[in-house]
mmCIF file of N, CA and C in Angstrom:
data_model
loop_
_atom_site.group_PDB
_atom_site.id
_atom_site.type_symbol
_atom_site.label_atom_id
_atom_site.label_comp_id
_atom_site.label_asym_id
_atom_site.label_seq_id
_atom_site.Cartn_x
_atom_site.Cartn_y
_atom_site.Cartn_z
ATOM 1 N N MET F 1286 121.981 96.800 92.103
ATOM 2 C CA MET F 1286 120.819 97.375 92.771
ATOM 3 C C MET F 1286 119.525 96.914 92.108
ATOM 4 N N ALA F 1287 119.536 96.827 90.773
ATOM 5 C CA ALA F 1287 118.337 96.374 90.069
ATOM 6 C C ALA F 1287 117.979 94.954 90.472
ATOM 7 N N VAL F 1288 119.007 94.122 90.693
ATOM 8 C CA VAL F 1288 118.739 92.743 91.110
ATOM 9 C C VAL F 1288 118.105 92.731 92.490
ATOM 10 N N LYS F 1289 118.644 93.523 93.420
ATOM 11 C CA LYS F 1289 118.069 93.573 94.764
ATOM 12 C C LYS F 1289 116.628 94.062 94.704
ATOM 13 N N ARG F 1290 116.369 95.074 93.909
ATOM 14 C CA ARG F 1290 115.009 95.608 93.790
ATOM 15 C C ARG F 1290 114.056 94.526 93.294
ATOM 16 N N ARG F 1291 114.484 93.769 92.280
ATOM 17 C CA ARG F 1291 113.640 92.711 91.743
ATOM 18 C C ARG F 1291 113.384 91.647 92.806
ATOM 19 N N LEU F 1292 114.415 91.311 93.589
ATOM 20 C CA LEU F 1292 114.235 90.333 94.656
ATOM 21 C C LEU F 1292 113.266 90.850 95.703
ATOM 22 N N ASP F 1293 113.386 92.131 96.066
ATOM 23 C CA ASP F 1293 112.446 92.710 97.025
ATOM 24 C C ASP F 1293 111.021 92.615 96.501
ATOM 25 N N ASP F 1294 110.819 92.940 95.223
ATOM 26 C CA ASP F 1294 109.485 92.873 94.639
ATOM 27 C C ASP F 1294 108.959 91.449 94.646
ATOM 28 N N ASP F 1295 109.820 90.480 94.326
ATOM 29 C CA ASP F 1295 109.407 89.081 94.334
ATOM 30 C C ASP F 1295 109.011 88.648 95.736
ATOM 31 N N GLN F 1296 109.782 89.075 96.734
ATOM 32 C CA GLN F 1296 109.459 88.707 98.108
ATOM 33 C C GLN F 1296 108.154 89.350 98.554
ATOM 34 N N THR F 1297 107.902 90.552 98.086
ATOM 35 C CA THR F 1297 106.674 91.233 98.454
ATOM 36 C C THR F 1297 105.466 90.507 97.885
ATOM 37 N N LYS F 1298 105.572 89.977 96.675
ATOM 38 C CA LYS F 1298 104.465 89.263 96.052
ATOM 39 C C LYS F 1298 104.170 87.950 96.770
ATOM 40 N N ALA F 1299 105.195 87.323 97.339
ATOM 41 C CA ALA F 1299 104.990 86.060 98.058
ATOM 42 C C ALA F 1299 104.084 86.309 99.255
ATOM 43 N N GLY F 1300 103.170 85.422 99.479
ATOM 44 C CA GLY F 1300 102.276 85.559 100.620
ATOM 45 C C GLY F 1300 101.054 86.413 100.363
ATOM 46 N N HIS F 1301 100.869 86.856 99.131
ATOM 47 C CA HIS F 1301 99.688 87.628 98.784
ATOM 48 C C HIS F 1301 98.646 86.684 98.204
ATOM 49 N N ALA F 1302 97.643 86.404 98.976
ATOM 50 C CA ALA F 1302 96.541 85.587 98.470
ATOM 51 C C ALA F 1302 95.614 86.470 97.643
ATOM 52 N N HIS F 1303 95.072 85.921 96.594
ATOM 53 C CA HIS F 1303 94.059 86.655 95.839
ATOM 54 C C HIS F 1303 92.717 86.396 96.518
ATOM 55 N N PRO F 1304 91.868 87.393 96.631
ATOM 56 C CA PRO F 1304 90.579 87.191 97.292
ATOM 57 C C PRO F 1304 89.757 86.023 96.730
ATOM 58 N N ARG F 1305 89.894 85.732 95.442
ATOM 59 C CA ARG F 1305 89.125 84.620 94.866
ATOM 60 C C ARG F 1305 89.536 83.280 95.461
ATOM 61 N N ASP F 1306 90.752 83.220 96.063
ATOM 62 C CA ASP F 1306 91.260 81.983 96.647
ATOM 63 C C ASP F 1306 91.050 81.915 98.157
ATOM 64 N N VAL F 1307 90.331 82.874 98.710
ATOM 65 C CA VAL F 1307 90.140 82.979 100.157
ATOM 66 C C VAL F 1307 88.732 82.527 100.520
ATOM 67 N N SER F 1308 88.631 81.724 101.562
ATOM 68 C CA SER F 1308 87.307 81.306 102.035
ATOM 69 C C SER F 1308 86.670 82.421 102.858
ATOM 70 N N LEU F 1309 85.364 82.363 102.979
ATOM 71 C CA LEU F 1309 84.659 83.347 103.813
ATOM 72 C C LEU F 1309 85.165 83.268 105.245
ATOM 73 N N GLU F 1310 85.402 82.072 105.738
ATOM 74 C CA GLU F 1310 85.901 81.907 107.098
ATOM 75 C C GLU F 1310 87.245 82.612 107.287
ATOM 76 N N SER F 1311 88.153 82.478 106.326
ATOM 77 C CA SER F 1311 89.456 83.149 106.417
ATOM 78 C C SER F 1311 89.300 84.661 106.383
ATOM 79 N N ALA F 1312 88.420 85.151 105.533
ATOM 80 C CA ALA F 1312 88.174 86.592 105.451
ATOM 81 C C ALA F 1312 87.618 87.111 106.776
ATOM 82 N N LEU F 1313 86.655 86.407 107.329
ATOM 83 C CA LEU F 1313 86.061 86.838 108.596
ATOM 84 C C LEU F 1313 87.066 86.752 109.741
ATOM 85 N N ASP F 1314 87.898 85.704 109.736
ATOM 86 C CA ASP F 1314 88.943 85.593 110.762
ATOM 87 C C ASP F 1314 89.883 86.793 110.709
ATOM 88 N N ALA F 1315 90.280 87.188 109.505
ATOM 89 C CA ALA F 1315 91.191 88.322 109.361
ATOM 90 C C ALA F 1315 90.540 89.614 109.837
ATOM 91 N N LEU F 1316 89.262 89.758 109.571
ATOM 92 C CA LEU F 1316 88.548 90.984 109.935
ATOM 93 C C LEU F 1316 88.025 90.974 111.364
ATOM 94 N N ALA F 1317 88.190 89.873 112.068
ATOM 95 C CA ALA F 1317 87.686 89.773 113.437
ATOM 96 C C ALA F 1317 88.515 90.599 114.424
ATOM 97 N N ASP F 1318 89.750 90.854 114.087
ATOM 98 C CA ASP F 1318 90.639 91.563 115.005
ATOM 99 C C ASP F 1318 90.484 93.078 114.854
ATOM 100 N N PRO F 1319 90.319 93.813 115.957
ATOM 101 C CA PRO F 1319 90.125 95.269 115.867
ATOM 102 C C PRO F 1319 91.329 96.015 115.292
ATOM 103 N N ILE F 1320 92.539 95.534 115.513
ATOM 104 C CA ILE F 1320 93.719 96.185 114.938
ATOM 105 C C ILE F 1320 93.678 96.056 113.414
ATOM 106 N N ARG F 1321 93.343 94.869 112.926
ATOM 107 C CA ARG F 1321 93.277 94.663 111.483
ATOM 108 C C ARG F 1321 92.137 95.466 110.865
ATOM 109 N N ARG F 1322 91.021 95.561 111.564
ATOM 110 C CA ARG F 1322 89.924 96.403 111.047
ATOM 111 C C ARG F 1322 90.368 97.857 110.978
ATOM 112 N N SER F 1323 91.139 98.313 111.955
ATOM 113 C CA SER F 1323 91.646 99.682 111.940
ATOM 114 C C SER F 1323 92.574 99.898 110.744
ATOM 115 N N ILE F 1324 93.432 98.941 110.450
ATOM 116 C CA ILE F 1324 94.319 99.043 109.285
ATOM 117 C C ILE F 1324 93.486 99.150 108.017
ATOM 118 N N VAL F 1325 92.478 98.292 107.889
ATOM 119 C CA VAL F 1325 91.616 98.298 106.700
ATOM 120 C C VAL F 1325 90.918 99.643 106.570
ATOM 121 N N ARG F 1326 90.391 100.170 107.653
ATOM 122 C CA ARG F 1326 89.698 101.465 107.601
ATOM 123 C C ARG F 1326 90.648 102.588 107.205
ATOM 124 N N GLN F 1327 91.845 102.568 107.778
ATOM 125 C CA GLN F 1327 92.806 103.617 107.446
ATOM 126 C C GLN F 1327 93.214 103.534 105.977
ATOM 127 N N LEU F 1328 93.410 102.331 105.465
ATOM 128 C CA LEU F 1328 93.763 102.180 104.050
ATOM 129 C C LEU F 1328 92.608 102.590 103.142
ATOM 130 N N ALA F 1329 91.381 102.355 103.586
ATOM 131 C CA ALA F 1329 90.220 102.724 102.775
ATOM 132 C C ALA F 1329 90.118 104.236 102.606
ATOM 133 N N GLY F 1330 90.679 104.978 103.537
ATOM 134 C CA GLY F 1330 90.581 106.432 103.500
ATOM 135 C C GLY F 1330 91.725 107.136 102.788
ATOM 136 N N CYS F 1331 92.593 106.394 102.115
ATOM 137 C CA CYS F 1331 93.712 107.047 101.425
ATOM 138 C C CYS F 1331 93.971 106.372 100.076
ATOM 139 N N PRO F 1332 94.632 107.077 99.176
ATOM 140 C CA PRO F 1332 94.917 106.498 97.862
ATOM 141 C C PRO F 1332 95.838 105.281 97.968
ATOM 142 N N ASP F 1333 95.750 104.401 96.975
ATOM 143 C CA ASP F 1333 96.602 103.213 96.923
ATOM 144 C C ASP F 1333 98.075 103.595 96.968
ATOM 145 N N TRP F 1334 98.840 102.770 97.646
ATOM 146 C CA TRP F 1334 100.302 102.860 97.693
ATOM 147 C C TRP F 1334 100.820 104.136 98.351
ATOM 148 N N THR F 1335 100.034 104.746 99.231
ATOM 149 C CA THR F 1335 100.502 105.965 99.902
ATOM 150 C C THR F 1335 100.801 105.743 101.380
ATOM 151 N N ARG F 1336 100.420 104.602 101.935
ATOM 152 C CA ARG F 1336 100.646 104.344 103.364
ATOM 153 C C ARG F 1336 101.711 103.268 103.556
ATOM 154 N N ALA F 1337 102.775 103.641 104.230
ATOM 155 C CA ALA F 1337 103.814 102.692 104.598
ATOM 156 C C ALA F 1337 103.404 102.009 105.897
ATOM 157 N N CYS F 1338 103.921 100.817 106.110
ATOM 158 C CA CYS F 1338 103.579 100.072 107.332
ATOM 159 C C CYS F 1338 103.871 100.880 108.596
ATOM 160 N N GLY F 1339 104.966 101.617 108.599
ATOM 161 C CA GLY F 1339 105.345 102.386 109.777
ATOM 162 C C GLY F 1339 104.509 103.622 110.025
ATOM 163 N N SER F 1340 103.593 103.939 109.128
ATOM 164 C CA SER F 1340 102.803 105.164 109.276
ATOM 165 C C SER F 1340 101.505 104.943 110.057
ATOM 166 N N PHE F 1341 101.241 103.708 110.454
ATOM 167 C CA PHE F 1341 100.015 103.410 111.196
ATOM 168 C C PHE F 1341 100.279 103.599 112.682
ATOM 169 N N ASP F 1342 99.463 104.433 113.326
ATOM 170 C CA ASP F 1342 99.604 104.684 114.760
ATOM 171 C C ASP F 1342 98.687 103.707 115.498
ATOM 172 N N LEU F 1343 99.266 102.574 115.852
ATOM 173 C CA LEU F 1343 98.484 101.529 116.511
ATOM 174 C C LEU F 1343 99.193 101.077 117.779
ATOM 175 N N PRO F 1344 98.428 100.656 118.792
ATOM 176 C CA PRO F 1344 99.016 100.314 120.095
ATOM 177 C C PRO F 1344 99.599 98.903 120.142
ATOM 178 N N VAL F 1345 100.460 98.564 119.176
ATOM 179 C CA VAL F 1345 101.094 97.242 119.142
ATOM 180 C C VAL F 1345 102.567 97.403 118.776
ATOM 181 N N THR F 1346 103.349 96.380 119.072
ATOM 182 C CA THR F 1346 104.769 96.400 118.715
ATOM 183 C C THR F 1346 104.923 96.199 117.207
ATOM 184 N N ASN F 1347 106.112 96.492 116.698
ATOM 185 C CA ASN F 1347 106.370 96.305 115.271
ATOM 186 C C ASN F 1347 106.203 94.851 114.858
ATOM 187 N N GLY F 1348 106.624 93.921 115.712
ATOM 188 C CA GLY F 1348 106.468 92.502 115.405
ATOM 189 C C GLY F 1348 105.009 92.102 115.307
ATOM 190 N N THR F 1349 104.203 92.603 116.206
ATOM 191 C CA THR F 1349 102.771 92.304 116.173
ATOM 192 C C THR F 1349 102.120 92.957 114.963
ATOM 193 N N LEU F 1350 102.549 94.160 114.638
ATOM 194 C CA LEU F 1350 102.017 94.839 113.459
ATOM 195 C C LEU F 1350 102.342 94.046 112.198
ATOM 196 N N SER F 1351 103.550 93.510 112.112
ATOM 197 C CA SER F 1351 103.930 92.671 110.968
ATOM 198 C C SER F 1351 103.025 91.453 110.869
ATOM 199 N N HIS F 1352 102.699 90.869 112.007
ATOM 200 C CA HIS F 1352 101.779 89.720 112.034
ATOM 201 C C HIS F 1352 100.409 90.110 111.477
ATOM 202 N N HIS F 1353 99.913 91.273 111.861
ATOM 203 C CA HIS F 1353 98.606 91.730 111.380
ATOM 204 C C HIS F 1353 98.619 91.978 109.874
ATOM 205 N N PHE F 1354 99.696 92.582 109.379
ATOM 206 C CA PHE F 1354 99.807 92.788 107.932
ATOM 207 C C PHE F 1354 99.839 91.448 107.200
ATOM 208 N N ALA F 1355 100.550 90.477 107.748
ATOM 209 C CA ALA F 1355 100.605 89.151 107.116
ATOM 210 C C ALA F 1355 99.222 88.513 107.080
ATOM 211 N N ALA F 1356 98.465 88.644 108.148
ATOM 212 C CA ALA F 1356 97.112 88.086 108.184
ATOM 213 C C ALA F 1356 96.231 88.739 107.123
ATOM 214 N N LEU F 1357 96.370 90.042 106.944
ATOM 215 C CA LEU F 1357 95.580 90.751 105.927
ATOM 216 C C LEU F 1357 96.011 90.361 104.514
ATOM 217 N N ARG F 1358 97.307 90.175 104.302
ATOM 218 C CA ARG F 1358 97.791 89.704 102.993
ATOM 219 C C ARG F 1358 97.269 88.303 102.697
ATOM 220 N N ASN F 1359 97.358 87.430 103.682
ATOM 221 C CA ASN F 1359 96.925 86.040 103.503
ATOM 222 C C ASN F 1359 95.429 85.918 103.257
ATOM 223 N N ALA F 1360 94.674 86.900 103.692
ATOM 224 C CA ALA F 1360 93.223 86.899 103.467
ATOM 225 C C ALA F 1360 92.842 87.651 102.200
ATOM 226 N N GLY F 1361 93.838 88.120 101.458
ATOM 227 C CA GLY F 1361 93.556 88.818 100.212
ATOM 228 C C GLY F 1361 93.040 90.233 100.382
ATOM 229 N N LEU F 1362 93.175 90.782 101.577
ATOM 230 C CA LEU F 1362 92.646 92.122 101.838
ATOM 231 C C LEU F 1362 93.593 93.239 101.442
ATOM 232 N N ILE F 1363 94.888 93.002 101.556
ATOM 233 C CA ILE F 1363 95.846 94.037 101.201
ATOM 234 C C ILE F 1363 96.914 93.465 100.288
ATOM 235 N N GLU F 1364 97.575 94.372 99.616
ATOM 236 C CA GLU F 1364 98.738 94.047 98.804
ATOM 237 C C GLU F 1364 99.837 94.998 99.247
ATOM 238 N N GLN F 1365 101.059 94.499 99.308
ATOM 239 C CA GLN F 1365 102.185 95.328 99.713
ATOM 240 C C GLN F 1365 103.256 95.281 98.635
ATOM 241 N N ARG F 1366 104.011 96.380 98.545
ATOM 242 C CA ARG F 1366 105.156 96.404 97.638
ATOM 243 C C ARG F 1366 106.283 97.193 98.289
ATOM 244 N N ALA F 1367 107.497 96.824 97.914
ATOM 245 C CA ALA F 1367 108.674 97.490 98.458
ATOM 246 C C ALA F 1367 108.866 98.839 97.787
ATOM 247 N N ASP F 1368 109.275 99.816 98.598
ATOM 248 C CA ASP F 1368 109.631 101.141 98.098
ATOM 249 C C ASP F 1368 110.858 101.568 98.890
ATOM 250 N N GLY F 1369 112.024 101.176 98.418
ATOM 251 C CA GLY F 1369 113.247 101.409 99.186
ATOM 252 C C GLY F 1369 113.212 100.565 100.439
ATOM 253 N N THR F 1370 113.303 101.215 101.597
ATOM 254 C CA THR F 1370 113.276 100.480 102.861
ATOM 255 C C THR F 1370 111.868 100.353 103.432
ATOM 256 N N ARG F 1371 110.893 100.923 102.745
ATOM 257 C CA ARG F 1371 109.510 100.891 103.242
ATOM 258 C C ARG F 1371 108.688 99.867 102.468
ATOM 259 N N ARG F 1372 107.583 99.473 103.068
ATOM 260 C CA ARG F 1372 106.573 98.674 102.372
ATOM 261 C C ARG F 1372 105.312 99.509 102.294
ATOM 262 N N LEU F 1373 104.862 99.719 101.070
ATOM 263 C CA LEU F 1373 103.637 100.476 100.851
ATOM 264 C C LEU F 1373 102.468 99.519 100.721
ATOM 265 N N ASN F 1374 101.298 99.989 101.087
ATOM 266 C CA ASN F 1374 100.111 99.142 101.169
ATOM 267 C C ASN F 1374 98.992 99.632 100.267
ATOM 268 N N ARG F 1375 98.210 98.669 99.825
ATOM 269 C CA ARG F 1375 97.014 98.964 99.031
ATOM 270 C C ARG F 1375 95.899 98.040 99.497
ATOM 271 N N LEU F 1376 94.750 98.614 99.805
ATOM 272 C CA LEU F 1376 93.568 97.815 100.110
ATOM 273 C C LEU F 1376 93.047 97.248 98.795
ATOM 274 N N ARG F 1377 92.844 95.946 98.738
ATOM 275 C CA ARG F 1377 92.401 95.300 97.500
ATOM 276 C C ARG F 1377 90.873 95.314 97.437
ATOM 277 N N ARG F 1378 90.328 96.478 97.582
ATOM 278 C CA ARG F 1378 88.878 96.613 97.669
ATOM 279 C C ARG F 1378 88.132 96.102 96.428
ATOM 280 N N PRO F 1379 88.522 96.480 95.212
ATOM 281 C CA PRO F 1379 87.759 95.982 94.054
ATOM 282 C C PRO F 1379 87.745 94.456 93.973
ATOM 283 N N GLU F 1380 88.903 93.845 94.186
ATOM 284 C CA GLU F 1380 88.994 92.391 94.114
ATOM 285 C C GLU F 1380 88.217 91.730 95.247
ATOM 286 N N PHE F 1381 88.343 92.311 96.449
ATOM 287 C CA PHE F 1381 87.661 91.742 97.616
ATOM 288 C C PHE F 1381 86.154 91.918 97.496
ATOM 289 N N ASP F 1382 85.726 93.077 96.991
ATOM 290 C CA ASP F 1382 84.292 93.323 96.808
ATOM 291 C C ASP F 1382 83.691 92.369 95.777
ATOM 292 N N GLU F 1383 84.469 92.007 94.778
ATOM 293 C CA GLU F 1383 83.974 91.055 93.783
ATOM 294 C C GLU F 1383 83.743 89.683 94.414
ATOM 295 N N ARG F 1384 84.641 89.291 95.329
ATOM 296 C CA ARG F 1384 84.534 87.982 95.985
ATOM 297 C C ARG F 1384 83.491 87.995 97.105
ATOM 298 N N PHE F 1385 83.484 89.057 97.897
ATOM 299 C CA PHE F 1385 82.591 89.160 99.061
ATOM 300 C C PHE F 1385 81.853 90.500 99.010
ATOM 301 N N PRO F 1386 80.856 90.636 98.150
ATOM 302 C CA PRO F 1386 80.163 91.918 97.981
ATOM 303 C C PRO F 1386 79.587 92.449 99.299
ATOM 304 N N GLY F 1387 79.927 93.707 99.584
ATOM 305 C CA GLY F 1387 79.363 94.379 100.751
ATOM 306 C C GLY F 1387 80.107 94.167 102.058
ATOM 307 N N LEU F 1388 80.964 93.169 102.139
ATOM 308 C CA LEU F 1388 81.631 92.879 103.412
ATOM 309 C C LEU F 1388 82.551 94.013 103.845
ATOM 310 N N LEU F 1389 83.391 94.489 102.952
ATOM 311 C CA LEU F 1389 84.288 95.587 103.325
ATOM 312 C C LEU F 1389 83.527 96.860 103.656
ATOM 313 N N ALA F 1390 82.453 97.122 102.936
ATOM 314 C CA ALA F 1390 81.651 98.315 103.236
ATOM 315 C C ALA F 1390 81.141 98.268 104.673
ATOM 316 N N LEU F 1391 80.707 97.114 105.111
ATOM 317 C CA LEU F 1391 80.234 96.969 106.495
ATOM 318 C C LEU F 1391 81.355 97.213 107.496
ATOM 319 N N VAL F 1392 82.520 96.671 107.217
ATOM 320 C CA VAL F 1392 83.664 96.825 108.108
ATOM 321 C C VAL F 1392 84.120 98.287 108.162
ATOM 322 N N ILE F 1393 84.191 98.915 107.012
ATOM 323 C CA ILE F 1393 84.678 100.297 106.941
ATOM 324 C C ILE F 1393 83.701 101.270 107.589
ATOM 325 N N GLU F 1394 82.423 101.046 107.430
ATOM 326 C CA GLU F 1394 81.420 101.938 108.009
ATOM 327 C C GLU F 1394 81.240 101.740 109.506
ATOM 328 N N ASP F 1395 81.444 100.527 110.002
ATOM 329 C CA ASP F 1395 81.222 100.228 111.413
ATOM 330 C C ASP F 1395 82.441 100.615 112.239
ATOM 331 N N THR F 1396 82.322 101.641 113.049
ATOM 332 C CA THR F 1396 83.430 102.056 113.904
ATOM 333 C C THR F 1396 83.188 101.649 115.348
ATOM 334 N N GLY F 1397 82.170 100.882 115.616
ATOM 335 C CA GLY F 1397 81.853 100.464 116.969
ATOM 336 C C GLY F 1397 82.572 99.200 117.372
ATOM 337 N N ASP F 1398 83.895 99.303 117.599
ATOM 338 C CA ASP F 1398 84.674 98.122 117.974
ATOM 339 C C ASP F 1398 84.478 97.735 119.432
ATOM 340 N N ALA F 1399 83.868 98.591 120.201
ATOM 341 C CA ALA F 1399 83.611 98.232 121.586
ATOM 342 C C ALA F 1399 82.403 97.302 121.651
ATOM 343 N N PRO F 1400 82.434 96.340 122.558
ATOM 344 C CA PRO F 1400 81.291 95.423 122.683
ATOM 345 C C PRO F 1400 80.029 96.171 123.078
ATOM 346 N N ALA F 1401 78.932 95.715 122.544
ATOM 347 C CA ALA F 1401 77.630 96.323 122.891
ATOM 348 C C ALA F 1401 77.277 95.962 124.316
ATOM 349 N N GLU F 1402 76.609 96.890 125.001
ATOM 350 C CA GLU F 1402 76.197 96.632 126.383
ATOM 351 C C GLU F 1402 74.744 96.277 126.444
#
């Protein structure tokens, strides 16, 4: 069991970009999607490692949700770790804020995802 746990942890670390290695374009691309912005906002409102992927109430399939989590990991916005059969999430706010000061604050504060008229 310890070996499986270690393998799960190793797999979870794979695909996690550090914000220092992410371009502004990649960060903006990840944050351009309203579903991903919703994930970021929800994670910003809770302590690290308390939200499992399945706990997000979003209007997408599980496969699409997995795609969104991967996009956020690849942009250095979130980190995930295995916890039994669940994956817990952490918003990498301190690291991301160091790379892109103020960007997450704008995203988290702006709830107007509808286009302006």
